[in-house]
Amino acid sequence: MKPLTEPEIRAAFVNCTKGEASRLNVPRDLAEQPWDDLDFLGWRDPQAPGRAYLAAVIDGRTVAVALRSSGAASWQARRSLCSLCVTTHTGGVSLLVAPRAGKAGKQGNSVGAYMCADLACSLYVRGKKEVGTKLHESLTLEEKIERTLANLAAFVAKVTA
Ligand SMILES: [Zn+2]
């Protein structure tokens, strides 16, 4: 994906207030992110471990989503599957919940999905980050990347619907 800047990311949040978007922790090392190998940028808030964020370019538009993990119970000891990149982890998948954009979010509506706990889906798909067990799939890397992006776009569409 194309490298994103901090102002671009802050301006792209769809499901938090402008104030929250200006205060939340964006990675300091944006320039060093492996952008060529990323389908989206995902990160955990180092000061608030229950918070995570992702930023992506979908249909030419930069979109960022604020996420919360639903606490200790979301860390599962059994093998579980990331709903974005379809990587199987033992204990490395979190249930992340995004308040929906706009009025629905203010009324407490949210969208949840199981995702790689470190949000490094792009690196798992490319084999740049290893997991214990690999699913044997006949998809090519391009197909896996397309699938990840399609899953991400579907998730974001639910958040912004
Ligand atoms: Zn993943």
PDB file of N, CA and C in Angstrom, residues 38-131:
ATOM      1  N   LEU A  38       2.503  -4.290   3.130  1.00  0.00           N
ATOM      2  CA  LEU A  38       1.283  -4.109   3.933  1.00  0.00           C
ATOM      3  C   LEU A  38       0.068  -3.931   3.033  1.00  0.00           C
ATOM      4  N   ASP A  39      -1.006  -4.638   3.409  1.00  0.00           N
ATOM      5  CA  ASP A  39      -2.299  -4.403   2.762  1.00  0.00           C
ATOM      6  C   ASP A  39      -3.087  -3.385   3.573  1.00  0.00           C
ATOM      7  N   PHE A  40      -2.774  -3.347   4.871  1.00  0.00           N
ATOM      8  CA  PHE A  40      -3.315  -2.301   5.741  1.00  0.00           C
ATOM      9  C   PHE A  40      -2.353  -2.145   6.901  1.00  0.00           C
ATOM     10  N   LEU A  41      -2.419  -0.994   7.546  1.00  0.00           N
ATOM     11  CA  LEU A  41      -1.584  -0.761   8.720  1.00  0.00           C
ATOM     12  C   LEU A  41      -2.437  -1.025   9.955  1.00  0.00           C
ATOM     13  N   GLY A  42      -1.975  -1.922  10.788  1.00  0.00           N
ATOM     14  CA  GLY A  42      -2.699  -2.184  12.030  1.00  0.00           C
ATOM     15  C   GLY A  42      -1.759  -2.056  13.197  1.00  0.00           C
ATOM     16  N   TRP A  43      -2.227  -1.494  14.300  1.00  0.00           N
ATOM     17  CA  TRP A  43      -1.337  -1.369  15.460  1.00  0.00           C
ATOM     18  C   TRP A  43      -2.136  -1.362  16.751  1.00  0.00           C
ATOM     19  N   ARG A  44      -1.423  -1.729  17.799  1.00  0.00           N
ATOM     20  CA  ARG A  44      -1.983  -1.688  19.150  1.00  0.00           C
ATOM     21  C   ARG A  44      -1.518  -0.412  19.816  1.00  0.00           C
ATOM     22  N   ASP A  45      -2.343   0.144  20.670  1.00  0.00           N
ATOM     23  CA  ASP A  45      -1.956   1.334  21.405  1.00  0.00           C
ATOM     24  C   ASP A  45      -1.005   0.919  22.521  1.00  0.00           C
ATOM     25  N   PRO A  46       0.266   1.372  22.477  1.00  0.00           N
ATOM     26  CA  PRO A  46       1.223   0.923  23.500  1.00  0.00           C
ATOM     27  C   PRO A  46       0.824   1.372  24.906  1.00  0.00           C
ATOM     28  N   GLN A  47       0.046   2.460  24.989  1.00  0.00           N
ATOM     29  CA  GLN A  47      -0.345   2.951  26.307  1.00  0.00           C
ATOM     30  C   GLN A  47      -1.710   2.442  26.763  1.00  0.00           C
ATOM     31  N   ALA A  48      -2.403   1.788  25.886  1.00  0.00           N
ATOM     32  CA  ALA A  48      -3.728   1.248  26.219  1.00  0.00           C
ATOM     33  C   ALA A  48      -3.889  -0.066  25.476  1.00  0.00           C
ATOM     34  N   PRO A  49      -3.393  -1.156  26.083  1.00  0.00           N
ATOM     35  CA  PRO A  49      -3.321  -2.436  25.363  1.00  0.00           C
ATOM     36  C   PRO A  49      -4.666  -2.953  24.853  1.00  0.00           C
ATOM     37  N   GLY A  50      -5.762  -2.478  25.414  1.00  0.00           N
ATOM     38  CA  GLY A  50      -7.074  -2.916  24.942  1.00  0.00           C
ATOM     39  C   GLY A  50      -7.504  -2.210  23.665  1.00  0.00           C
ATOM     40  N   ARG A  51      -6.710  -1.255  23.228  1.00  0.00           N
ATOM     41  CA  ARG A  51      -7.098  -0.501  22.036  1.00  0.00           C
ATOM     42  C   ARG A  51      -6.203  -0.846  20.862  1.00  0.00           C
ATOM     43  N   ALA A  52      -6.841  -0.932  19.700  1.00  0.00           N
ATOM     44  CA  ALA A  52      -6.095  -1.227  18.481  1.00  0.00           C
ATOM     45  C   ALA A  52      -6.707  -0.386  17.364  1.00  0.00           C
ATOM     46  N   TYR A  53      -5.941  -0.212  16.318  1.00  0.00           N
ATOM     47  CA  TYR A  53      -6.397   0.629  15.211  1.00  0.00           C
ATOM     48  C   TYR A  53      -5.958   0.013  13.903  1.00  0.00           C
ATOM     49  N   LEU A  54      -6.702   0.321  12.858  1.00  0.00           N
ATOM     50  CA  LEU A  54      -6.207  -0.058  11.541  1.00  0.00           C
ATOM     51  C   LEU A  54      -6.503   1.049  10.552  1.00  0.00           C
ATOM     52  N   ALA A  55      -5.633   1.156   9.562  1.00  0.00           N
ATOM     53  CA  ALA A  55      -5.797   2.157   8.509  1.00  0.00           C
ATOM     54  C   ALA A  55      -5.554   1.467   7.180  1.00  0.00           C
ATOM     55  N   ALA A  56      -6.405   1.766   6.216  1.00  0.00           N
ATOM     56  CA  ALA A  56      -6.296   1.120   4.914  1.00  0.00           C
ATOM     57  C   ALA A  56      -6.755   2.090   3.842  1.00  0.00           C
ATOM     58  N   VAL A  57      -6.358   1.800   2.623  1.00  0.00           N
ATOM     59  CA  VAL A  57      -6.884   2.562   1.492  1.00  0.00           C
ATOM     60  C   VAL A  57      -7.862   1.637   0.779  1.00  0.00           C
ATOM     61  N   ILE A  58      -9.142   1.989   0.820  1.00  0.00           N
ATOM     62  CA  ILE A  58     -10.178   1.154   0.221  1.00  0.00           C
ATOM     63  C   ILE A  58     -10.871   1.971  -0.864  1.00  0.00           C
ATOM     64  N   ASP A  59     -10.873   1.451  -2.071  1.00  0.00           N
ATOM     65  CA  ASP A  59     -11.442   2.165  -3.215  1.00  0.00           C
ATOM     66  C   ASP A  59     -10.876   3.582  -3.323  1.00  0.00           C
ATOM     67  N   GLY A  60      -9.572   3.708  -3.089  1.00  0.00           N
ATOM     68  CA  GLY A  60      -8.919   4.992  -3.236  1.00  0.00           C
ATOM     69  C   GLY A  60      -9.085   5.940  -2.067  1.00  0.00           C
ATOM     70  N   ARG A  61      -9.824   5.514  -1.042  1.00  0.00           N
ATOM     71  CA  ARG A  61     -10.075   6.401   0.087  1.00  0.00           C
ATOM     72  C   ARG A  61      -9.370   5.839   1.325  1.00  0.00           C
ATOM     73  N   THR A  62      -8.680   6.692   2.069  1.00  0.00           N
ATOM     74  CA  THR A  62      -8.024   6.235   3.293  1.00  0.00           C
ATOM     75  C   THR A  62      -9.061   6.167   4.409  1.00  0.00           C
ATOM     76  N   VAL A  63      -9.126   5.014   5.045  1.00  0.00           N
ATOM     77  CA  VAL A  63     -10.103   4.793   6.112  1.00  0.00           C
ATOM     78  C   VAL A  63      -9.356   4.247   7.316  1.00  0.00           C
ATOM     79  N   ALA A  64      -9.639   4.794   8.490  1.00  0.00           N
ATOM     80  CA  ALA A  64      -9.043   4.257   9.715  1.00  0.00           C
ATOM     81  C   ALA A  64     -10.155   3.906  10.687  1.00  0.00           C
ATOM     82  N   VAL A  65      -9.962   2.819  11.414  1.00  0.00           N
ATOM     83  CA  VAL A  65     -10.995   2.311  12.313  1.00  0.00           C
ATOM     84  C   VAL A  65     -10.388   2.103  13.698  1.00  0.00           C
ATOM     85  N   ALA A  66     -11.081   2.599  14.715  1.00  0.00           N
ATOM     86  CA  ALA A  66     -10.667   2.369  16.100  1.00  0.00           C
ATOM     87  C   ALA A  66     -11.318   1.089  16.593  1.00  0.00           C
ATOM     88  N   LEU A  67     -10.537   0.255  17.268  1.00  0.00           N
ATOM     89  CA  LEU A  67     -11.003  -1.053  17.719  1.00  0.00           C
ATOM     90  C   LEU A  67     -10.708  -1.214  19.201  1.00  0.00           C
ATOM     91  N   ARG A  68     -11.509  -2.064  19.834  1.00  0.00           N
ATOM     92  CA  ARG A  68     -11.234  -2.414  21.218  1.00  0.00           C
ATOM     93  C   ARG A  68     -11.225  -3.910  21.355  1.00  0.00           C
ATOM     94  N   SER A  69     -10.310  -4.445  22.127  1.00  0.00           N
ATOM     95  CA  SER A  69     -10.410  -5.876  22.383  1.00  0.00           C
ATOM     96  C   SER A  69     -11.265  -6.049  23.626  1.00  0.00           C
ATOM     97  N   SER A  70     -12.022  -7.114  23.613  1.00  0.00           N
ATOM     98  CA  SER A  70     -13.050  -7.234  24.641  1.00  0.00           C
ATOM     99  C   SER A  70     -12.499  -7.864  25.921  1.00  0.00           C
ATOM    100  N   GLY A  71     -11.210  -7.675  26.176  1.00  0.00           N
ATOM    101  CA  GLY A  71     -10.658  -8.116  27.459  1.00  0.00           C
ATOM    102  C   GLY A  71     -10.005  -9.469  27.397  1.00  0.00           C
ATOM    103  N   ALA A  72      -9.628  -9.957  28.550  1.00  0.00           N
ATOM    104  CA  ALA A  72      -8.814 -11.171  28.644  1.00  0.00           C
ATOM    105  C   ALA A  72      -9.482 -12.370  27.981  1.00  0.00           C
ATOM    106  N   ALA A  73     -10.803 -12.418  28.058  1.00  0.00           N
ATOM    107  CA  ALA A  73     -11.514 -13.587  27.542  1.00  0.00           C
ATOM    108  C   ALA A  73     -11.353 -13.727  26.029  1.00  0.00           C
ATOM    109  N   SER A  74     -10.950 -12.642  25.379  1.00  0.00           N
ATOM    110  CA  SER A  74     -10.843 -12.711  23.932  1.00  0.00           C
ATOM    111  C   SER A  74      -9.596 -13.475  23.495  1.00  0.00           C
ATOM    112  N   TRP A  75      -8.658 -13.653  24.411  1.00  0.00           N
ATOM    113  CA  TRP A  75      -7.466 -14.423  24.058  1.00  0.00           C
ATOM    114  C   TRP A  75      -7.810 -15.879  24.222  1.00  0.00           C
ATOM    115  N   GLN A  76      -7.808 -16.578  23.126  1.00  0.00           N
ATOM    116  CA  GLN A  76      -8.259 -17.953  23.179  1.00  0.00           C
ATOM    117  C   GLN A  76      -7.067 -18.894  23.110  1.00  0.00           C
ATOM    118  N   ALA A  77      -7.100 -19.896  23.959  1.00  0.00           N
ATOM    119  CA  ALA A  77      -6.010 -20.858  23.976  1.00  0.00           C
ATOM    120  C   ALA A  77      -6.133 -21.809  22.784  1.00  0.00           C
ATOM    121  N   ARG A  78      -7.375 -22.048  22.366  1.00  0.00           N
ATOM    122  CA  ARG A  78      -7.527 -22.966  21.248  1.00  0.00           C
ATOM    123  C   ARG A  78      -7.159 -22.281  19.929  1.00  0.00           C
ATOM    124  N   ARG A  79      -6.971 -23.094  18.932  1.00  0.00           N
ATOM    125  CA  ARG A  79      -6.633 -22.542  17.635  1.00  0.00           C
ATOM    126  C   ARG A  79      -7.787 -21.718  17.107  1.00  0.00           C
ATOM    127  N   SER A  80      -7.486 -20.552  16.637  1.00  0.00           N
ATOM    128  CA  SER A  80      -8.562 -19.774  16.046  1.00  0.00           C
ATOM    129  C   SER A  80      -8.058 -19.046  14.810  1.00  0.00           C
ATOM    130  N   LEU A  81      -9.032 -18.584  14.075  1.00  0.00           N
ATOM    131  CA  LEU A  81      -8.785 -18.116  12.719  1.00  0.00           C
ATOM    132  C   LEU A  81      -8.989 -16.604  12.656  1.00  0.00           C
ATOM    133  N   CYS A  82      -8.083 -15.908  12.015  1.00  0.00           N
ATOM    134  CA  CYS A  82      -8.272 -14.482  11.771  1.00  0.00           C
ATOM    135  C   CYS A  82      -9.285 -14.333  10.642  1.00  0.00           C
ATOM    136  N   SER A  83     -10.280 -13.477  10.854  1.00  0.00           N
ATOM    137  CA  SER A  83     -11.328 -13.340   9.850  1.00  0.00           C
ATOM    138  C   SER A  83     -10.878 -12.485   8.664  1.00  0.00           C
ATOM    139  N   LEU A  84      -9.750 -11.813   8.795  1.00  0.00           N
ATOM    140  CA  LEU A  84      -9.259 -10.995   7.682  1.00  0.00           C
ATOM    141  C   LEU A  84      -8.322 -11.802   6.781  1.00  0.00           C
ATOM    142  N   CYS A  85      -7.254 -12.337   7.382  1.00  0.00           N
ATOM    143  CA  CYS A  85      -6.237 -12.986   6.543  1.00  0.00           C
ATOM    144  C   CYS A  85      -6.354 -14.503   6.555  1.00  0.00           C
ATOM    145  N   VAL A  86      -7.283 -15.039   7.391  1.00  0.00           N
ATOM    146  CA  VAL A  86      -7.522 -16.480   7.451  1.00  0.00           C
ATOM    147  C   VAL A  86      -6.257 -17.246   7.868  1.00  0.00           C
ATOM    148  N   THR A  87      -5.486 -16.634   8.761  1.00  0.00           N
ATOM    149  CA  THR A  87      -4.346 -17.321   9.380  1.00  0.00           C
ATOM    150  C   THR A  87      -4.845 -17.985  10.658  1.00  0.00           C
ATOM    151  N   THR A  88      -4.372 -19.211  10.904  1.00  0.00           N
ATOM    152  CA  THR A  88      -4.722 -19.898  12.138  1.00  0.00           C
ATOM    153  C   THR A  88      -3.640 -19.647  13.174  1.00  0.00           C
ATOM    154  N   HIS A  89      -4.039 -19.230  14.361  1.00  0.00           N
ATOM    155  CA  HIS A  89      -3.083 -19.030  15.437  1.00  0.00           C
ATOM    156  C   HIS A  89      -3.519 -19.846  16.643  1.00  0.00           C
ATOM    157  N   THR A  90      -2.580 -20.157  17.495  1.00  0.00           N
ATOM    158  CA  THR A  90      -2.948 -20.661  18.807  1.00  0.00           C
ATOM    159  C   THR A  90      -2.781 -19.503  19.777  1.00  0.00           C
ATOM    160  N   GLY A  91      -3.893 -18.942  20.187  1.00  0.00           N
ATOM    161  CA  GLY A  91      -3.826 -17.858  21.165  1.00  0.00           C
ATOM    162  C   GLY A  91      -3.487 -16.503  20.583  1.00  0.00           C
ATOM    163  N   GLY A  92      -3.267 -16.407  19.294  1.00  0.00           N
ATOM    164  CA  GLY A  92      -2.864 -15.121  18.735  1.00  0.00           C
ATOM    165  C   GLY A  92      -3.958 -14.380  18.003  1.00  0.00           C
ATOM    166  N   VAL A  93      -5.195 -14.771  18.290  1.00  0.00           N
ATOM    167  CA  VAL A  93      -6.321 -14.100  17.645  1.00  0.00           C
ATOM    168  C   VAL A  93      -7.159 -13.408  18.717  1.00  0.00           C
ATOM    169  N   SER A  94      -7.504 -12.155  18.473  1.00  0.00           N
ATOM    170  CA  SER A  94      -8.323 -11.391  19.418  1.00  0.00           C
ATOM    171  C   SER A  94      -9.670 -11.085  18.796  1.00  0.00           C
ATOM    172  N   LEU A  95     -10.682 -11.044  19.647  1.00  0.00           N
ATOM    173  CA  LEU A  95     -11.953 -10.493  19.195  1.00  0.00           C
ATOM    174  C   LEU A  95     -11.846  -8.982  19.324  1.00  0.00           C
ATOM    175  N   LEU A  96     -11.851  -8.305  18.191  1.00  0.00           N
ATOM    176  CA  LEU A  96     -11.761  -6.849  18.202  1.00  0.00           C
ATOM    177  C   LEU A  96     -13.112  -6.275  17.803  1.00  0.00           C
ATOM    178  N   VAL A  97     -13.497  -5.227  18.528  1.00  0.00           N
ATOM    179  CA  VAL A  97     -14.821  -4.664  18.348  1.00  0.00           C
ATOM    180  C   VAL A  97     -14.681  -3.203  17.946  1.00  0.00           C
ATOM    181  N   ALA A  98     -15.371  -2.819  16.885  1.00  0.00           N
ATOM    182  CA  ALA A  98     -15.346  -1.431  16.425  1.00  0.00           C
ATOM    183  C   ALA A  98     -16.707  -0.807  16.655  1.00  0.00           C
ATOM    184  N   PRO A  99     -16.774   0.328  17.375  1.00  0.00           N
ATOM    185  CA  PRO A  99     -18.035   1.052  17.432  1.00  0.00           C
ATOM    186  C   PRO A  99     -18.416   1.443  16.012  1.00  0.00           C
ATOM    187  N   ARG A 100     -19.709   1.357  15.682  1.00  0.00           N
ATOM    188  CA  ARG A 100     -20.091   1.747  14.329  1.00  0.00           C
ATOM    189  C   ARG A 100     -20.005   3.254  14.165  1.00  0.00           C
ATOM    190  N   ALA A 101     -19.809   3.689  12.921  1.00  0.00           N
ATOM    191  CA  ALA A 101     -19.663   5.114  12.640  1.00  0.00           C
ATOM    192  C   ALA A 101     -20.987   5.832  12.902  1.00  0.00           C
ATOM    193  N   GLY A 102     -20.886   7.095  13.273  1.00  0.00           N
ATOM    194  CA  GLY A 102     -22.062   7.964  13.356  1.00  0.00           C
ATOM    195  C   GLY A 102     -23.028   7.603  14.459  1.00  0.00           C
ATOM    196  N   LYS A 103     -24.315   7.804  14.150  1.00  0.00           N
ATOM    197  CA  LYS A 103     -25.386   7.674  15.137  1.00  0.00           C
ATOM    198  C   LYS A 103     -25.430   6.265  15.734  1.00  0.00           C
ATOM    199  N   ALA A 104     -25.255   5.253  14.871  1.00  0.00           N
ATOM    200  CA  ALA A 104     -25.338   3.863  15.342  1.00  0.00           C
ATOM    201  C   ALA A 104     -24.308   3.606  16.437  1.00  0.00           C
ATOM    202  N   GLY A 105     -23.105   4.161  16.252  1.00  0.00           N
ATOM    203  CA  GLY A 105     -22.057   3.989  17.244  1.00  0.00           C
ATOM    204  C   GLY A 105     -22.387   4.679  18.550  1.00  0.00           C
ATOM    205  N   LYS A 106     -22.982   5.880  18.433  1.00  0.00           N
ATOM    206  CA  LYS A 106     -23.363   6.625  19.645  1.00  0.00           C
ATOM    207  C   LYS A 106     -24.428   5.877  20.431  1.00  0.00           C
ATOM    208  N   GLN A 107     -25.228   5.093  19.707  1.00  0.00           N
ATOM    209  CA  GLN A 107     -26.257   4.290  20.381  1.00  0.00           C
ATOM    210  C   GLN A 107     -25.691   2.969  20.904  1.00  0.00           C
ATOM    211  N   GLY A 108     -24.381   2.791  20.749  1.00  0.00           N
ATOM    212  CA  GLY A 108     -23.733   1.610  21.322  1.00  0.00           C
ATOM    213  C   GLY A 108     -23.614   0.439  20.378  1.00  0.00           C
ATOM    214  N   ASN A 109     -23.958   0.639  19.119  1.00  0.00           N
ATOM    215  CA  ASN A 109     -23.822  -0.469  18.166  1.00  0.00           C
ATOM    216  C   ASN A 109     -22.363  -0.648  17.762  1.00  0.00           C
ATOM    217  N   SER A 110     -21.968  -1.888  17.648  1.00  0.00           N
ATOM    218  CA  SER A 110     -20.589  -2.150  17.265  1.00  0.00           C
ATOM    219  C   SER A 110     -20.519  -3.382  16.368  1.00  0.00           C
ATOM    220  N   VAL A 111     -19.370  -3.550  15.764  1.00  0.00           N
ATOM    221  CA  VAL A 111     -19.123  -4.687  14.884  1.00  0.00           C
ATOM    222  C   VAL A 111     -17.882  -5.397  15.405  1.00  0.00           C
ATOM    223  N   GLY A 112     -17.970  -6.692  15.595  1.00  0.00           N
ATOM    224  CA  GLY A 112     -16.826  -7.433  16.114  1.00  0.00           C
ATOM    225  C   GLY A 112     -16.293  -8.423  15.088  1.00  0.00           C
ATOM    226  N   ALA A 113     -15.001  -8.689  15.163  1.00  0.00           N
ATOM    227  CA  ALA A 113     -14.408  -9.684  14.271  1.00  0.00           C
ATOM    228  C   ALA A 113     -13.153 -10.246  14.935  1.00  0.00           C
ATOM    229  N   TYR A 114     -12.888 -11.504  14.685  1.00  0.00           N
ATOM    230  CA  TYR A 114     -11.631 -12.088  15.157  1.00  0.00           C
ATOM    231  C   TYR A 114     -10.528 -11.702  14.199  1.00  0.00           C
ATOM    232  N   MET A 115      -9.463 -11.152  14.768  1.00  0.00           N
ATOM    233  CA  MET A 115      -8.337 -10.724  13.934  1.00  0.00           C
ATOM    234  C   MET A 115      -7.027 -11.138  14.595  1.00  0.00           C
ATOM    235  N   CYS A 116      -5.982 -11.237  13.797  1.00  0.00           N
ATOM    236  CA  CYS A 116      -4.647 -11.461  14.352  1.00  0.00           C
ATOM    237  C   CYS A 116      -4.436 -10.423  15.460  1.00  0.00           C
ATOM    238  N   ALA A 117      -4.030 -10.887  16.639  1.00  0.00           N
ATOM    239  CA  ALA A 117      -3.959  -9.997  17.791  1.00  0.00           C
ATOM    240  C   ALA A 117      -3.007  -8.830  17.551  1.00  0.00           C
ATOM    241  N   ASP A 118      -1.960  -9.055  16.767  1.00  0.00           N
ATOM    242  CA  ASP A 118      -1.012  -7.976  16.502  1.00  0.00           C
ATOM    243  C   ASP A 118      -1.320  -7.227  15.204  1.00  0.00           C
ATOM    244  N   LEU A 119      -2.416  -7.594  14.555  1.00  0.00           N
ATOM    245  CA  LEU A 119      -2.881  -6.943  13.328  1.00  0.00           C
ATOM    246  C   LEU A 119      -1.833  -6.966  12.210  1.00  0.00           C
ATOM    247  N   ALA A 120      -0.969  -7.960  12.253  1.00  0.00           N
ATOM    248  CA  ALA A 120       0.083  -8.063  11.234  1.00  0.00           C
ATOM    249  C   ALA A 120      -0.321  -9.026  10.117  1.00  0.00           C
ATOM    250  N   CYS A 121      -1.614  -9.036   9.786  1.00  0.00           N
ATOM    251  CA  CYS A 121      -2.153  -9.959   8.774  1.00  0.00           C
ATOM    252  C   CYS A 121      -1.308  -9.983   7.504  1.00  0.00           C
ATOM    253  N   SER A 122      -0.950  -8.792   7.012  1.00  0.00           N
ATOM    254  CA  SER A 122      -0.220  -8.699   5.745  1.00  0.00           C
ATOM    255  C   SER A 122       1.068  -9.507   5.799  1.00  0.00           C
ATOM    256  N   LEU A 123       1.731  -9.488   6.959  1.00  0.00           N
ATOM    257  CA  LEU A 123       3.018 -10.178   7.089  1.00  0.00           C
ATOM    258  C   LEU A 123       2.819 -11.688   7.221  1.00  0.00           C
ATOM    259  N   TYR A 124       1.727 -12.096   7.859  1.00  0.00           N
ATOM    260  CA  TYR A 124       1.431 -13.535   7.934  1.00  0.00           C
ATOM    261  C   TYR A 124       1.115 -14.077   6.541  1.00  0.00           C
ATOM    262  N   VAL A 125       0.320 -13.326   5.791  1.00  0.00           N
ATOM    263  CA  VAL A 125      -0.057 -13.765   4.447  1.00  0.00           C
ATOM    264  C   VAL A 125       1.188 -13.966   3.580  1.00  0.00           C
ATOM    265  N   ARG A 126       2.162 -13.073   3.741  1.00  0.00           N
ATOM    266  CA  ARG A 126       3.374 -13.134   2.919  1.00  0.00           C
ATOM    267  C   ARG A 126       4.431 -14.061   3.499  1.00  0.00           C
ATOM    268  N   GLY A 127       4.145 -14.704   4.625  1.00  0.00           N
ATOM    269  CA  GLY A 127       5.143 -15.574   5.244  1.00  0.00           C
ATOM    270  C   GLY A 127       6.296 -14.809   5.866  1.00  0.00           C
ATOM    271  N   LYS A 128       6.120 -13.495   6.100  1.00  0.00           N
ATOM    272  CA  LYS A 128       7.192 -12.692   6.698  1.00  0.00           C
ATOM    273  C   LYS A 128       7.140 -12.772   8.215  1.00  0.00           C
ATOM    274  N   LYS A 129       6.032 -13.295   8.719  1.00  0.00           N
ATOM    275  CA  LYS A 129       5.897 -13.532  10.146  1.00  0.00           C
ATOM    276  C   LYS A 129       5.339 -14.938  10.252  1.00  0.00           C
ATOM    277  N   GLU A 130       5.951 -15.741  11.117  1.00  0.00           N
ATOM    278  CA  GLU A 130       5.579 -17.158  11.150  1.00  0.00           C
ATOM    279  C   GLU A 130       4.505 -17.428  12.196  1.00  0.00           C
ATOM    280  N   VAL A 131       3.698 -18.418  11.893  1.00  0.00           N
ATOM    281  CA  VAL A 131       2.769 -18.952  12.889  1.00  0.00           C
ATOM    282  C   VAL A 131       3.087 -20.427  13.081  1.00  0.00           C
TER     283      VAL A 131
END
